[in-house]
Amino acid sequence: MTEGEPLFRLDWVLQHLDMLWQRIGEHILVTVIAVAAGFVISFGLALAVRRYPFIYGPILAISGILYAIPSIALFVLFIPITGLSLLTAEIALVSYTLVILVRNMVTGLRGVPPEVIEAARGMGYTDRQRLWRVELPIAMPIIVAGLRIATVTTIGLVTIATLIGMGGLGYLIVNIGVQRRFPTATITGVVIVVLLSTAVDLGLQLLQRRLTPWARAHEA
Amino acid sequence: MDFLAQVLAWFTDPANWTGNNAIPLRLWQHLSLSVVSLAVGVAIALPIGLYIGHTGRGARFAVAVSNIGRAVPSLGWLGIAYPISTGLFQRAGIGFLPAFIGLVALAIPPIVTNTYAGLRAVDDELREAARGMGMHELQLLMRVEVPVALTVILAGIRVSAVAVVATAPLAALVGGGTLGAYILQGLALSDEVRVFAAAVMVALLAILTELAFAWLQRRAVSPGLAAAGDASWVEPPQLPAGPAIVPS
């Protein structure tokens, strides 16, 4: 910190609102791509596990190893292949979401009581109807819980992607805050990341309530 | 293959084994920073967790600590520690110190929450029995609650240890060296070989830490509890929704 520089300068924040919005936008974009891609891939894997249960073990083992690799390492490991690109960042981010999402989807689908599946069969549901009208709705709370964790985790990890030039809120923390010794930017970046995670978490919680109206009816 | 040969050449290049950017030096910085930060983190977090878990007082505090721990990104801890450290100690506040402060802050939440959750999950009948045998509070804590909750407590320390080792590379941002220095140098110089070699070392170090603590966890748990299957006295910890483990 340069001599006499205060920890926080509100006037700087107010003067740079445009730049802050731009960084928030970048951050959200990278996060949304990662979570959306992770969700689609996980859903495919979960459906495959539903059909072929024996592949679950290997999937968990591989994704578990990916999960154990520190984000800073995973972000740069693919640079020799994919360069300093959005793709490099997304490979790392999507890998992390897979572990959380696949696990929750499979747990949710496996948690459907056998008698409910029997009943659906008895009513003449085809396999596909049973999946979409019975199993997925019942699994919904656990799937959305996984989505919440995956999204909040990704928002945190995207901060590190600034090291490979992805901007976002990490740019405020590192490139301005730390490298130019300007604590206001660091604090602003961290606060926005925390607010963003909290807001997204609450939003997805509301979504879950909307998606499972019967749970509310049950409470009442 | 050509690239991997270059990486191998980097590892065997004598220039990378001497001087102030040598592999042993960077490894030493990485490990010493991690060990000191984890030790201080445990020294702070364990008593807090034990107190809250044993007395049941301050449970809200434990939940708040765990929520903050999840919401603030690892980079955030280091970023915030930096101006505090330089503000307090000027030039001496660059390097080891801000990294240390940030990593200690990072290490605390998982240990507090797991210690608290582990102790809370101990069966009340077990406590009653211990009190009936005439144990006083400290004996109850040390001889009954901690041994029964040990798996969960050690799991918290393991999560912190891996997070610290995995985040230590970011210390390079605040002048703290570590293997992260190679990553930053490599990114600045577009030296992909250096970046990759460092990333591999960081990943291996994190995985080794994970394995070492998993081994320790198995070794340290009372054989009586291990024999009873999945530690029959311990209910799964009731934590707020979310994973105990977050990639770091």
CSV table of C-alpha atoms in Angstrom, one decimal:
chain,number,residue,atom,x,y,z
A,1,MET,CA,0.0,0.0,0.0
A,2,THR,CA,1.4,3.4,-0.9
A,3,GLU,CA,1.9,5.8,1.9
A,4,GLY,CA,-1.3,7.4,3.2
A,5,GLU,CA,-3.6,5.3,0.9
A,6,PRO,CA,-6.8,4.6,2.8
A,7,LEU,CA,-8.1,1.0,3.0
A,8,PHE,CA,-11.3,2.0,1.2
A,9,ARG,CA,-12.2,4.9,-1.0
A,10,LEU,CA,-15.9,5.1,-1.7
A,11,ASP,CA,-15.3,7.9,-4.3
A,12,TRP,CA,-13.2,5.6,-6.4
A,13,VAL,CA,-16.0,3.0,-6.4
A,14,LEU,CA,-18.6,5.6,-7.4
A,15,GLN,CA,-16.3,7.0,-10.2
A,16,HIS,CA,-15.8,3.5,-11.7
A,17,LEU,CA,-19.3,2.1,-11.7
A,18,ASP,CA,-19.1,1.4,-15.4
A,19,MET,CA,-15.9,-0.6,-15.1
A,20,LEU,CA,-17.4,-2.5,-12.1
A,21,TRP,CA,-20.5,-3.5,-14.1
A,22,GLN,CA,-18.3,-4.6,-17.0
A,23,ARG,CA,-16.3,-6.9,-14.6
A,24,ILE,CA,-19.5,-8.2,-13.0
A,25,GLY,CA,-20.7,-9.0,-16.5
A,26,GLU,CA,-17.6,-10.9,-17.5
A,27,HIS,CA,-17.7,-12.8,-14.2
A,28,ILE,CA,-21.3,-13.8,-14.7
A,29,LEU,CA,-20.7,-14.8,-18.3
A,30,VAL,CA,-17.8,-17.1,-17.5
A,31,THR,CA,-19.8,-18.6,-14.6
A,32,VAL,CA,-23.0,-19.2,-16.6
A,33,ILE,CA,-21.2,-20.9,-19.4
A,34,ALA,CA,-19.4,-23.2,-16.9
A,35,VAL,CA,-22.5,-24.1,-14.9
A,36,ALA,CA,-24.7,-24.5,-18.0
A,37,ALA,CA,-22.1,-26.8,-19.8
A,38,GLY,CA,-21.5,-28.7,-16.5
A,39,PHE,CA,-25.3,-29.1,-16.0
A,40,VAL,CA,-25.8,-30.5,-19.5
A,41,ILE,CA,-22.8,-32.9,-19.3
A,42,SER,CA,-23.8,-34.0,-15.8
A,43,PHE,CA,-27.4,-34.6,-16.9
A,44,GLY,CA,-26.2,-36.8,-19.7
A,45,LEU,CA,-23.9,-38.7,-17.3
A,46,ALA,CA,-26.6,-39.1,-14.7
A,47,LEU,CA,-29.0,-40.5,-17.3
A,48,ALA,CA,-26.3,-42.9,-18.4
A,49,VAL,CA,-25.8,-44.0,-14.8
A,50,ARG,CA,-29.5,-44.5,-14.5
A,51,ARG,CA,-29.4,-47.0,-17.3
A,52,TYR,CA,-26.0,-48.5,-16.6
A,53,PRO,CA,-25.4,-48.2,-12.9
A,54,PHE,CA,-21.9,-49.9,-13.0
A,55,ILE,CA,-20.4,-46.8,-14.7
A,56,TYR,CA,-21.0,-44.7,-11.6
A,57,GLY,CA,-17.9,-45.9,-9.7
A,58,PRO,CA,-15.5,-45.0,-12.5
A,59,ILE,CA,-17.2,-41.6,-13.1
A,60,LEU,CA,-16.9,-40.7,-9.4
A,61,ALA,CA,-13.3,-41.8,-9.3
A,62,ILE,CA,-12.3,-39.7,-12.3
A,63,SER,CA,-14.2,-36.6,-11.3
A,64,GLY,CA,-12.9,-37.0,-7.7
A,65,ILE,CA,-9.3,-36.8,-9.0
A,66,LEU,CA,-10.1,-33.7,-11.0
A,67,TYR,CA,-11.7,-32.2,-7.9
A,68,ALA,CA,-8.6,-32.7,-5.9
A,69,ILE,CA,-6.4,-30.7,-8.3
A,70,PRO,CA,-5.9,-27.2,-7.1
A,71,SER,CA,-7.8,-24.6,-9.2
A,72,ILE,CA,-4.7,-22.6,-9.9
A,73,ALA,CA,-3.0,-25.7,-11.3
A,74,LEU,CA,-6.0,-26.9,-13.3
A,75,PHE,CA,-6.5,-23.4,-14.8
A,76,VAL,CA,-3.0,-23.5,-16.3
A,77,LEU,CA,-2.5,-27.2,-17.0
A,78,PHE,CA,-4.3,-27.0,-20.3
A,79,ILE,CA,-2.6,-23.8,-21.6
A,80,PRO,CA,-0.1,-25.9,-23.7
A,81,ILE,CA,-3.1,-27.4,-25.6
A,82,THR,CA,-5.8,-24.7,-25.6
A,83,GLY,CA,-3.7,-21.6,-25.0
A,84,LEU,CA,-4.7,-18.5,-22.9
A,85,SER,CA,-8.4,-18.8,-23.9
A,86,LEU,CA,-11.9,-18.9,-22.4
A,87,LEU,CA,-11.9,-22.6,-23.3
A,88,THR,CA,-8.9,-23.3,-21.0
A,89,ALA,CA,-10.8,-21.6,-18.1
A,90,GLU,CA,-14.0,-23.4,-18.9
A,91,ILE,CA,-12.4,-26.8,-19.0
A,92,ALA,CA,-11.2,-26.3,-15.4
A,93,LEU,CA,-14.5,-24.8,-14.2
A,94,VAL,CA,-16.7,-27.4,-15.9
A,95,SER,CA,-14.6,-30.2,-14.4
A,96,TYR,CA,-15.3,-28.9,-10.9
A,97,THR,CA,-19.1,-28.6,-11.4
A,98,LEU,CA,-19.3,-32.2,-12.7
A,99,VAL,CA,-18.4,-33.8,-9.4
A,100,ILE,CA,-21.1,-31.9,-7.5
A,101,LEU,CA,-23.8,-32.1,-10.1
A,102,VAL,CA,-23.5,-35.7,-11.2
A,103,ARG,CA,-23.4,-36.8,-7.5
A,104,ASN,CA,-26.5,-34.9,-6.6
A,105,MET,CA,-28.4,-35.9,-9.8
A,106,VAL,CA,-27.7,-39.6,-9.2
A,107,THR,CA,-28.5,-39.4,-5.5
A,108,GLY,CA,-31.7,-37.6,-6.4
A,109,LEU,CA,-32.8,-40.1,-9.0
A,110,ARG,CA,-31.8,-43.1,-6.8
A,111,GLY,CA,-33.8,-41.6,-3.9
A,112,VAL,CA,-37.1,-42.1,-5.7
A,113,PRO,CA,-39.0,-44.7,-3.6
A,114,PRO,CA,-39.3,-48.0,-5.5
A,115,GLU,CA,-43.1,-48.1,-4.8
A,116,VAL,CA,-43.5,-44.8,-6.6
A,117,ILE,CA,-41.7,-46.2,-9.6
A,118,GLU,CA,-43.9,-49.3,-9.4
A,119,ALA,CA,-47.0,-47.2,-9.3
A,120,ALA,CA,-45.8,-45.2,-12.3
A,121,ARG,CA,-45.2,-48.5,-14.2
A,122,GLY,CA,-48.6,-49.7,-13.1
A,123,MET,CA,-50.2,-46.6,-14.5
A,124,GLY,CA,-48.7,-47.4,-17.9
A,125,TYR,CA,-45.9,-44.8,-18.0
A,126,THR,CA,-43.2,-45.4,-20.5
A,127,ASP,CA,-39.6,-45.2,-19.3
A,128,ARG,CA,-39.3,-41.7,-20.7
A,129,GLN,CA,-42.6,-40.5,-19.1
A,130,ARG,CA,-41.6,-41.9,-15.8
A,131,LEU,CA,-38.3,-40.1,-15.9
A,132,TRP,CA,-39.7,-36.7,-16.8
A,133,ARG,CA,-43.0,-36.8,-14.9
A,134,VAL,CA,-42.1,-38.8,-11.8
A,135,GLU,CA,-38.4,-39.3,-11.1
A,136,LEU,CA,-37.0,-35.9,-12.0
A,137,PRO,CA,-39.7,-33.9,-10.1
A,138,ILE,CA,-39.1,-36.0,-7.0
A,139,ALA,CA,-35.3,-35.6,-7.4
A,140,MET,CA,-35.7,-31.8,-8.1
A,141,PRO,CA,-34.8,-30.5,-4.6
A,142,ILE,CA,-31.5,-32.4,-4.5
A,143,ILE,CA,-30.6,-31.5,-8.1
A,144,VAL,CA,-31.2,-27.8,-7.4
A,145,ALA,CA,-29.3,-28.1,-4.1
A,146,GLY,CA,-26.3,-29.4,-6.3
A,147,LEU,CA,-26.8,-26.6,-8.7
A,148,ARG,CA,-26.7,-24.0,-5.9
A,149,ILE,CA,-23.4,-25.4,-4.6
A,150,ALA,CA,-21.9,-25.7,-8.1
A,151,THR,CA,-22.8,-22.2,-9.0
A,152,VAL,CA,-21.5,-20.6,-5.7
A,153,THR,CA,-18.3,-22.6,-6.0
A,154,THR,CA,-17.8,-21.5,-9.6
A,155,ILE,CA,-18.4,-17.9,-8.8
A,156,GLY,CA,-15.5,-18.2,-6.3
A,157,LEU,CA,-13.2,-20.0,-8.7
A,158,VAL,CA,-13.8,-17.6,-11.6
A,159,THR,CA,-11.8,-15.0,-9.5
A,160,ILE,CA,-8.7,-17.0,-10.1
A,161,ALA,CA,-9.3,-17.1,-13.9
A,162,THR,CA,-8.0,-13.5,-14.0
A,163,LEU,CA,-4.5,-15.0,-13.8
A,164,ILE,CA,-5.0,-16.4,-17.3
A,165,GLY,CA,-6.5,-13.2,-18.6
A,166,MET,CA,-10.2,-13.8,-18.2
A,167,GLY,CA,-10.9,-10.6,-16.3
A,168,GLY,CA,-14.0,-10.7,-14.1
A,169,LEU,CA,-14.0,-9.7,-10.5
A,170,GLY,CA,-10.6,-11.3,-9.9
A,171,TYR,CA,-9.2,-8.5,-12.1
A,172,LEU,CA,-10.2,-6.0,-9.4
A,173,ILE,CA,-8.7,-8.2,-6.6
A,174,VAL,CA,-5.4,-9.1,-8.3
A,175,ASN,CA,-4.6,-6.8,-11.3
A,176,ILE,CA,-5.7,-3.6,-9.7
A,177,GLY,CA,-5.9,-4.3,-6.0
A,178,VAL,CA,-2.7,-6.4,-5.4
A,179,GLN,CA,-0.5,-5.5,-8.3
A,180,ARG,CA,-1.1,-1.8,-8.1
A,181,ARG,CA,-1.4,-1.8,-4.3
A,182,PHE,CA,-4.8,-0.4,-4.3
A,183,PRO,CA,-6.8,-2.0,-1.4
A,184,THR,CA,-10.1,-0.3,-2.4
A,185,ALA,CA,-10.3,-2.5,-5.6
A,186,THR,CA,-9.5,-5.7,-3.7
A,187,ILE,CA,-12.2,-5.0,-1.0
A,188,THR,CA,-14.7,-4.0,-3.7
A,189,GLY,CA,-14.0,-7.2,-5.7
A,190,VAL,CA,-14.3,-9.5,-2.7
A,191,VAL,CA,-17.5,-7.8,-1.5
A,192,ILE,CA,-19.1,-8.1,-4.9
A,193,VAL,CA,-18.1,-11.8,-5.2
A,194,VAL,CA,-19.7,-12.5,-1.8
A,195,LEU,CA,-22.8,-10.5,-2.6
A,196,LEU,CA,-23.1,-12.2,-6.0
A,197,SER,CA,-22.8,-15.7,-4.5
A,198,THR,CA,-25.4,-14.9,-1.9
A,199,ALA,CA,-27.8,-13.4,-4.4
A,200,VAL,CA,-27.5,-16.3,-6.8
A,201,ASP,CA,-27.9,-18.8,-3.9
A,202,LEU,CA,-31.1,-17.1,-2.8
A,203,GLY,CA,-32.4,-16.9,-6.3
A,204,LEU,CA,-31.8,-20.6,-6.9
A,205,GLN,CA,-33.5,-21.3,-3.6
A,206,LEU,CA,-36.6,-19.4,-4.8
A,207,LEU,CA,-36.4,-21.3,-8.1
A,208,GLN,CA,-36.5,-24.5,-6.2
A,209,ARG,CA,-39.7,-23.4,-4.4
A,210,ARG,CA,-41.3,-22.5,-7.7
A,211,LEU,CA,-40.3,-25.8,-9.3
A,212,THR,CA,-41.7,-27.9,-6.4
A,213,PRO,CA,-45.1,-26.3,-5.6
A,214,TRP,CA,-46.3,-29.6,-3.9
A,215,ALA,CA,-43.7,-29.2,-1.2
A,216,ARG,CA,-45.3,-25.9,-0.3
A,217,ALA,CA,-48.8,-27.4,-0.4
A,218,HIS,CA,-47.5,-30.0,1.9
A,219,GLU,CA,-46.1,-27.5,4.4
A,220,ALA,CA,-49.5,-25.7,4.4
B,1,MET,CA,5.5,-35.7,-26.7
B,2,ASP,CA,7.8,-32.9,-27.7
B,3,PHE,CA,6.3,-30.7,-25.0
B,4,LEU,CA,6.6,-33.3,-22.3
B,5,ALA,CA,10.2,-33.7,-23.3
B,6,GLN,CA,10.7,-30.0,-22.7
B,7,VAL,CA,9.0,-30.2,-19.3
B,8,LEU,CA,11.4,-33.1,-18.4
B,9,ALA,CA,14.3,-31.0,-19.6
B,10,TRP,CA,13.1,-28.1,-17.4
B,11,PHE,CA,13.1,-30.4,-14.4
B,12,THR,CA,16.6,-31.6,-15.1
B,13,ASP,CA,18.1,-28.3,-16.1
B,14,PRO,CA,20.8,-27.5,-13.4
B,15,ALA,CA,19.9,-23.8,-13.6
B,16,ASN,CA,16.6,-24.6,-12.0
B,17,TRP,CA,18.3,-26.3,-9.0
B,18,THR,CA,20.5,-23.4,-7.8
B,19,GLY,CA,20.1,-19.7,-7.0
B,20,ASN,CA,17.1,-17.7,-5.7
B,21,ASN,CA,14.6,-19.3,-8.1
B,22,ALA,CA,15.6,-22.9,-7.5
B,23,ILE,CA,13.1,-25.7,-7.2
B,24,PRO,CA,14.2,-26.8,-3.7
B,25,LEU,CA,13.9,-23.2,-2.5
B,26,ARG,CA,10.4,-22.8,-4.0
B,27,LEU,CA,9.3,-26.1,-2.6
B,28,TRP,CA,10.7,-25.1,0.8
B,29,GLN,CA,8.8,-21.8,0.7
B,30,HIS,CA,5.6,-23.6,-0.3
B,31,LEU,CA,5.9,-26.2,2.4
B,32,SER,CA,7.0,-24.0,5.2
B,33,LEU,CA,4.3,-21.4,4.5
B,34,SER,CA,1.7,-24.2,4.3
B,35,VAL,CA,2.8,-26.0,7.5
B,36,VAL,CA,3.1,-22.8,9.6
B,37,SER,CA,-0.3,-21.5,8.3
B,38,LEU,CA,-2.0,-24.7,9.0
B,39,ALA,CA,-0.5,-25.1,12.5
B,40,VAL,CA,-1.6,-21.6,13.5
B,41,GLY,CA,-5.0,-22.2,11.9
B,42,VAL,CA,-5.4,-25.3,13.9
B,43,ALA,CA,-4.2,-23.6,17.1
B,44,ILE,CA,-6.8,-20.9,16.7
B,45,ALA,CA,-9.7,-22.9,15.2
B,46,LEU,CA,-9.5,-26.1,17.3
B,47,PRO,CA,-10.1,-24.5,20.8
B,48,ILE,CA,-13.0,-22.5,19.3
B,49,GLY,CA,-14.6,-25.5,17.8
B,50,LEU,CA,-14.1,-27.6,21.0
B,51,TYR,CA,-15.6,-24.9,23.1
B,52,ILE,CA,-18.6,-24.4,20.9
B,53,GLY,CA,-19.1,-28.1,20.4
B,54,HIS,CA,-18.7,-29.0,24.1
B,55,THR,CA,-20.9,-26.2,25.5
B,56,GLY,CA,-23.3,-25.8,22.7
B,57,ARG,CA,-22.8,-22.0,23.2
B,58,GLY,CA,-22.1,-19.9,20.1
B,59,ALA,CA,-23.5,-22.4,17.6
B,60,ARG,CA,-24.7,-19.4,15.5
B,61,PHE,CA,-21.1,-18.2,15.5
B,62,ALA,CA,-19.9,-21.6,14.1
B,63,VAL,CA,-22.5,-21.5,11.3
B,64,ALA,CA,-21.6,-17.9,10.5
B,65,VAL,CA,-17.9,-18.8,10.3
B,66,SER,CA,-18.6,-21.7,8.0
B,67,ASN,CA,-20.8,-19.5,5.7
B,68,ILE,CA,-18.2,-16.8,5.5
B,69,GLY,CA,-15.6,-19.5,4.8
B,70,ARG,CA,-17.6,-20.7,1.8
B,71,ALA,CA,-18.5,-17.3,0.4
B,72,VAL,CA,-15.1,-15.6,0.4
B,73,PRO,CA,-12.9,-17.0,-2.4
B,74,SER,CA,-9.4,-18.2,-1.5
B,75,LEU,CA,-8.0,-15.4,-3.5
B,76,GLY,CA,-10.1,-12.9,-1.5
B,77,TRP,CA,-8.3,-13.9,1.8
B,78,LEU,CA,-4.9,-13.2,0.3
B,79,GLY,CA,-6.1,-10.0,-1.4
B,80,ILE,CA,-7.5,-8.6,1.9
B,81,ALA,CA,-4.5,-9.8,4.0
B,82,TYR,CA,-2.1,-7.9,1.7
B,83,PRO,CA,-3.1,-4.2,2.4
B,84,ILE,CA,-3.6,-5.1,6.1
B,85,SER,CA,-0.1,-6.6,6.3
B,86,THR,CA,1.6,-3.8,4.4
B,87,GLY,CA,-0.4,-1.2,6.3
B,88,LEU,CA,0.9,-2.5,9.6
B,89,PHE,CA,4.4,-3.4,8.7
B,90,GLN,CA,5.3,-1.4,5.5
B,91,ARG,CA,8.0,-3.3,3.6
B,92,ALA,CA,8.2,-6.1,6.1
B,93,GLY,CA,4.5,-6.7,5.3
B,94,ILE,CA,5.3,-8.0,1.8
B,95,GLY,CA,6.0,-11.7,1.1
B,96,PHE,CA,5.5,-14.3,3.8
B,97,LEU,CA,3.3,-12.3,6.2
B,98,PRO,CA,0.3,-11.5,4.0
B,99,ALA,CA,0.3,-15.0,2.5
B,100,PHE,CA,0.5,-16.4,6.1
B,101,ILE,CA,-2.4,-14.2,7.3
B,102,GLY,CA,-4.6,-15.1,4.3
B,103,LEU,CA,-3.9,-18.8,4.6
B,104,VAL,CA,-4.6,-18.9,8.3
B,105,ALA,CA,-8.0,-17.2,7.6
B,106,LEU,CA,-8.6,-19.7,4.9
B,107,ALA,CA,-7.8,-22.7,7.2
B,108,ILE,CA,-10.0,-21.7,10.2
B,109,PRO,CA,-13.6,-22.2,8.9
B,110,PRO,CA,-13.5,-25.9,8.0
B,111,ILE,CA,-11.8,-26.8,11.3
B,112,VAL,CA,-14.3,-24.8,13.4
B,113,THR,CA,-17.3,-26.2,11.7
B,114,ASN,CA,-16.2,-29.8,11.6
B,115,THR,CA,-15.0,-29.8,15.3
B,116,TYR,CA,-18.3,-28.3,16.3
B,117,ALA,CA,-20.4,-30.6,14.2
B,118,GLY,CA,-18.4,-33.7,15.3
B,119,LEU,CA,-18.8,-32.9,19.0
B,120,ARG,CA,-22.5,-32.1,18.6
B,121,ALA,CA,-23.1,-35.4,17.0
B,122,VAL,CA,-21.8,-37.4,20.0
B,123,ASP,CA,-24.6,-39.3,21.5
B,124,ASP,CA,-26.1,-37.6,24.6
B,125,GLU,CA,-26.4,-41.0,26.4
B,126,LEU,CA,-22.6,-41.3,26.1
B,127,ARG,CA,-22.2,-38.0,27.8
B,128,GLU,CA,-24.6,-39.1,30.6
B,129,ALA,CA,-22.7,-42.3,31.1
B,130,ALA,CA,-19.4,-40.4,31.3
B,131,ARG,CA,-20.8,-38.0,33.8
B,132,GLY,CA,-22.3,-40.9,35.8
B,133,MET,CA,-18.8,-42.4,35.9
B,134,GLY,CA,-17.7,-39.2,37.7
B,135,MET,CA,-15.8,-37.5,34.8
B,136,HIS,CA,-15.6,-33.8,35.0
B,137,GLU,CA,-16.1,-31.6,32.0
B,138,LEU,CA,-12.5,-31.6,30.7
B,139,GLN,CA,-12.2,-35.4,31.1
B,140,LEU,CA,-15.5,-35.8,29.3
B,141,LEU,CA,-14.2,-33.6,26.4
B,142,MET,CA,-10.8,-35.2,26.1
B,143,ARG,CA,-11.6,-38.9,26.9
B,144,VAL,CA,-15.1,-39.3,25.3
B,145,GLU,CA,-16.2,-36.5,23.0
B,146,VAL,CA,-12.9,-35.9,21.1
B,147,PRO,CA,-12.1,-39.6,20.6
B,148,VAL,CA,-15.6,-40.3,19.3
B,149,ALA,CA,-15.6,-37.2,17.1
B,150,LEU,CA,-12.0,-37.6,15.9
B,151,THR,CA,-12.9,-38.7,12.4
B,152,VAL,CA,-15.0,-35.6,11.7
B,153,ILE,CA,-12.5,-33.3,13.4
B,154,LEU,CA,-9.6,-34.7,11.4
B,155,ALA,CA,-11.6,-34.5,8.2
B,156,GLY,CA,-11.9,-30.7,8.9
B,157,ILE,CA,-8.2,-30.4,9.3
B,158,ARG,CA,-7.6,-32.4,6.2
B,159,VAL,CA,-9.9,-30.1,4.2
B,160,SER,CA,-8.0,-27.1,5.5
B,161,ALA,CA,-4.6,-28.6,4.9
B,162,VAL,CA,-5.4,-29.4,1.2
B,163,ALA,CA,-6.9,-25.9,0.8
B,164,VAL,CA,-3.8,-24.3,2.3
B,165,VAL,CA,-1.4,-26.3,0.1
B,166,ALA,CA,-3.6,-25.6,-3.0
B,167,THR,CA,-3.9,-21.9,-2.3
B,168,ALA,CA,-0.2,-21.3,-1.3
B,169,PRO,CA,0.8,-20.7,-4.9
B,170,LEU,CA,-1.2,-17.5,-4.8
B,171,ALA,CA,1.4,-16.2,-2.2
B,172,ALA,CA,3.5,-15.5,-5.3
B,173,LEU,CA,1.1,-12.6,-6.0
B,174,VAL,CA,2.1,-10.9,-2.8
B,175,GLY,CA,5.8,-11.6,-3.0
B,176,GLY,CA,5.8,-14.8,-1.0
B,177,GLY,CA,7.5,-17.1,-3.5
B,178,THR,CA,6.3,-20.7,-3.4
B,179,LEU,CA,5.8,-22.9,-6.5
B,180,GLY,CA,3.3,-20.2,-7.6
B,181,ALA,CA,6.2,-18.0,-8.5
B,182,TYR,CA,7.0,-20.3,-11.5
B,183,ILE,CA,3.4,-20.0,-12.6
B,184,LEU,CA,3.4,-16.2,-12.5
B,185,GLN,CA,6.8,-16.0,-14.1
B,186,GLY,CA,5.7,-18.5,-16.8
B,187,LEU,CA,2.5,-16.6,-17.5
B,188,ALA,CA,4.4,-13.3,-17.7
B,189,LEU,CA,7.1,-14.7,-20.0
B,190,SER,CA,4.7,-16.9,-22.0
B,191,ASP,CA,6.9,-19.8,-20.9
B,192,GLU,CA,4.3,-22.7,-21.0
B,193,VAL,CA,6.9,-25.3,-20.0
B,194,ARG,CA,7.6,-23.5,-16.7
B,195,VAL,CA,3.8,-23.0,-16.0
B,196,PHE,CA,3.0,-26.6,-16.7
B,197,ALA,CA,5.9,-28.0,-14.7
B,198,ALA,CA,4.8,-25.9,-11.7
B,199,ALA,CA,1.2,-26.8,-12.1
B,200,VAL,CA,2.1,-30.5,-12.0
B,201,MET,CA,4.1,-30.0,-8.8
B,202,VAL,CA,1.3,-28.1,-7.2
B,203,ALA,CA,-1.2,-30.7,-8.1
B,204,LEU,CA,1.0,-33.5,-6.9
B,205,LEU,CA,1.6,-31.7,-3.6
B,206,ALA,CA,-2.1,-31.2,-3.0
B,207,ILE,CA,-2.9,-34.9,-3.8
B,208,LEU,CA,-0.1,-36.0,-1.5
B,209,THR,CA,-1.4,-33.9,1.3
B,210,GLU,CA,-4.9,-35.4,0.8
B,211,LEU,CA,-3.5,-38.9,0.9
B,212,ALA,CA,-1.3,-38.2,3.9
B,213,PHE,CA,-4.2,-36.9,5.9
B,214,ALA,CA,-6.5,-39.7,4.8
B,215,TRP,CA,-3.8,-42.1,6.1
B,216,LEU,CA,-3.5,-40.1,9.4
B,217,GLN,CA,-7.2,-40.1,9.8
B,218,ARG,CA,-7.4,-43.9,9.5
B,219,ARG,CA,-4.5,-44.4,11.9
B,220,ALA,CA,-5.7,-42.0,14.5
B,221,VAL,CA,-9.3,-43.2,14.9
B,222,SER,CA,-9.8,-45.5,17.9
B,223,PRO,CA,-9.9,-49.2,16.8
B,224,GLY,CA,-13.1,-49.6,18.8
B,225,LEU,CA,-14.8,-47.1,16.7
B,226,ALA,CA,-13.4,-48.4,13.4
B,227,ALA,CA,-14.4,-52.0,14.3
B,228,ALA,CA,-18.0,-50.8,14.9
B,229,GLY,CA,-18.2,-50.1,11.2
B,230,ASP,CA,-18.8,-46.5,10.3
B,231,ALA,CA,-18.2,-45.1,13.8
B,232,SER,CA,-21.6,-46.1,15.1
B,233,TRP,CA,-21.8,-43.4,17.8
B,234,VAL,CA,-21.3,-40.6,15.3
B,235,GLU,CA,-24.3,-39.4,13.4
B,236,PRO,CA,-23.4,-37.6,10.1
B,237,PRO,CA,-22.6,-34.0,11.0
B,238,GLN,CA,-25.6,-31.7,10.6
B,239,LEU,CA,-24.0,-28.9,8.6
B,240,PRO,CA,-25.9,-26.2,6.7
B,241,ALA,CA,-26.6,-27.3,3.2
B,242,GLY,CA,-23.4,-27.5,1.1
B,243,PRO,CA,-20.3,-29.6,0.7
B,244,ALA,CA,-17.7,-29.9,3.4
B,245,ILE,CA,-15.2,-29.8,0.6
B,246,VAL,CA,-14.8,-27.0,-1.9
B,247,PRO,CA,-12.1,-27.1,-4.6
B,248,SER,CA,-9.4,-24.6,-3.8
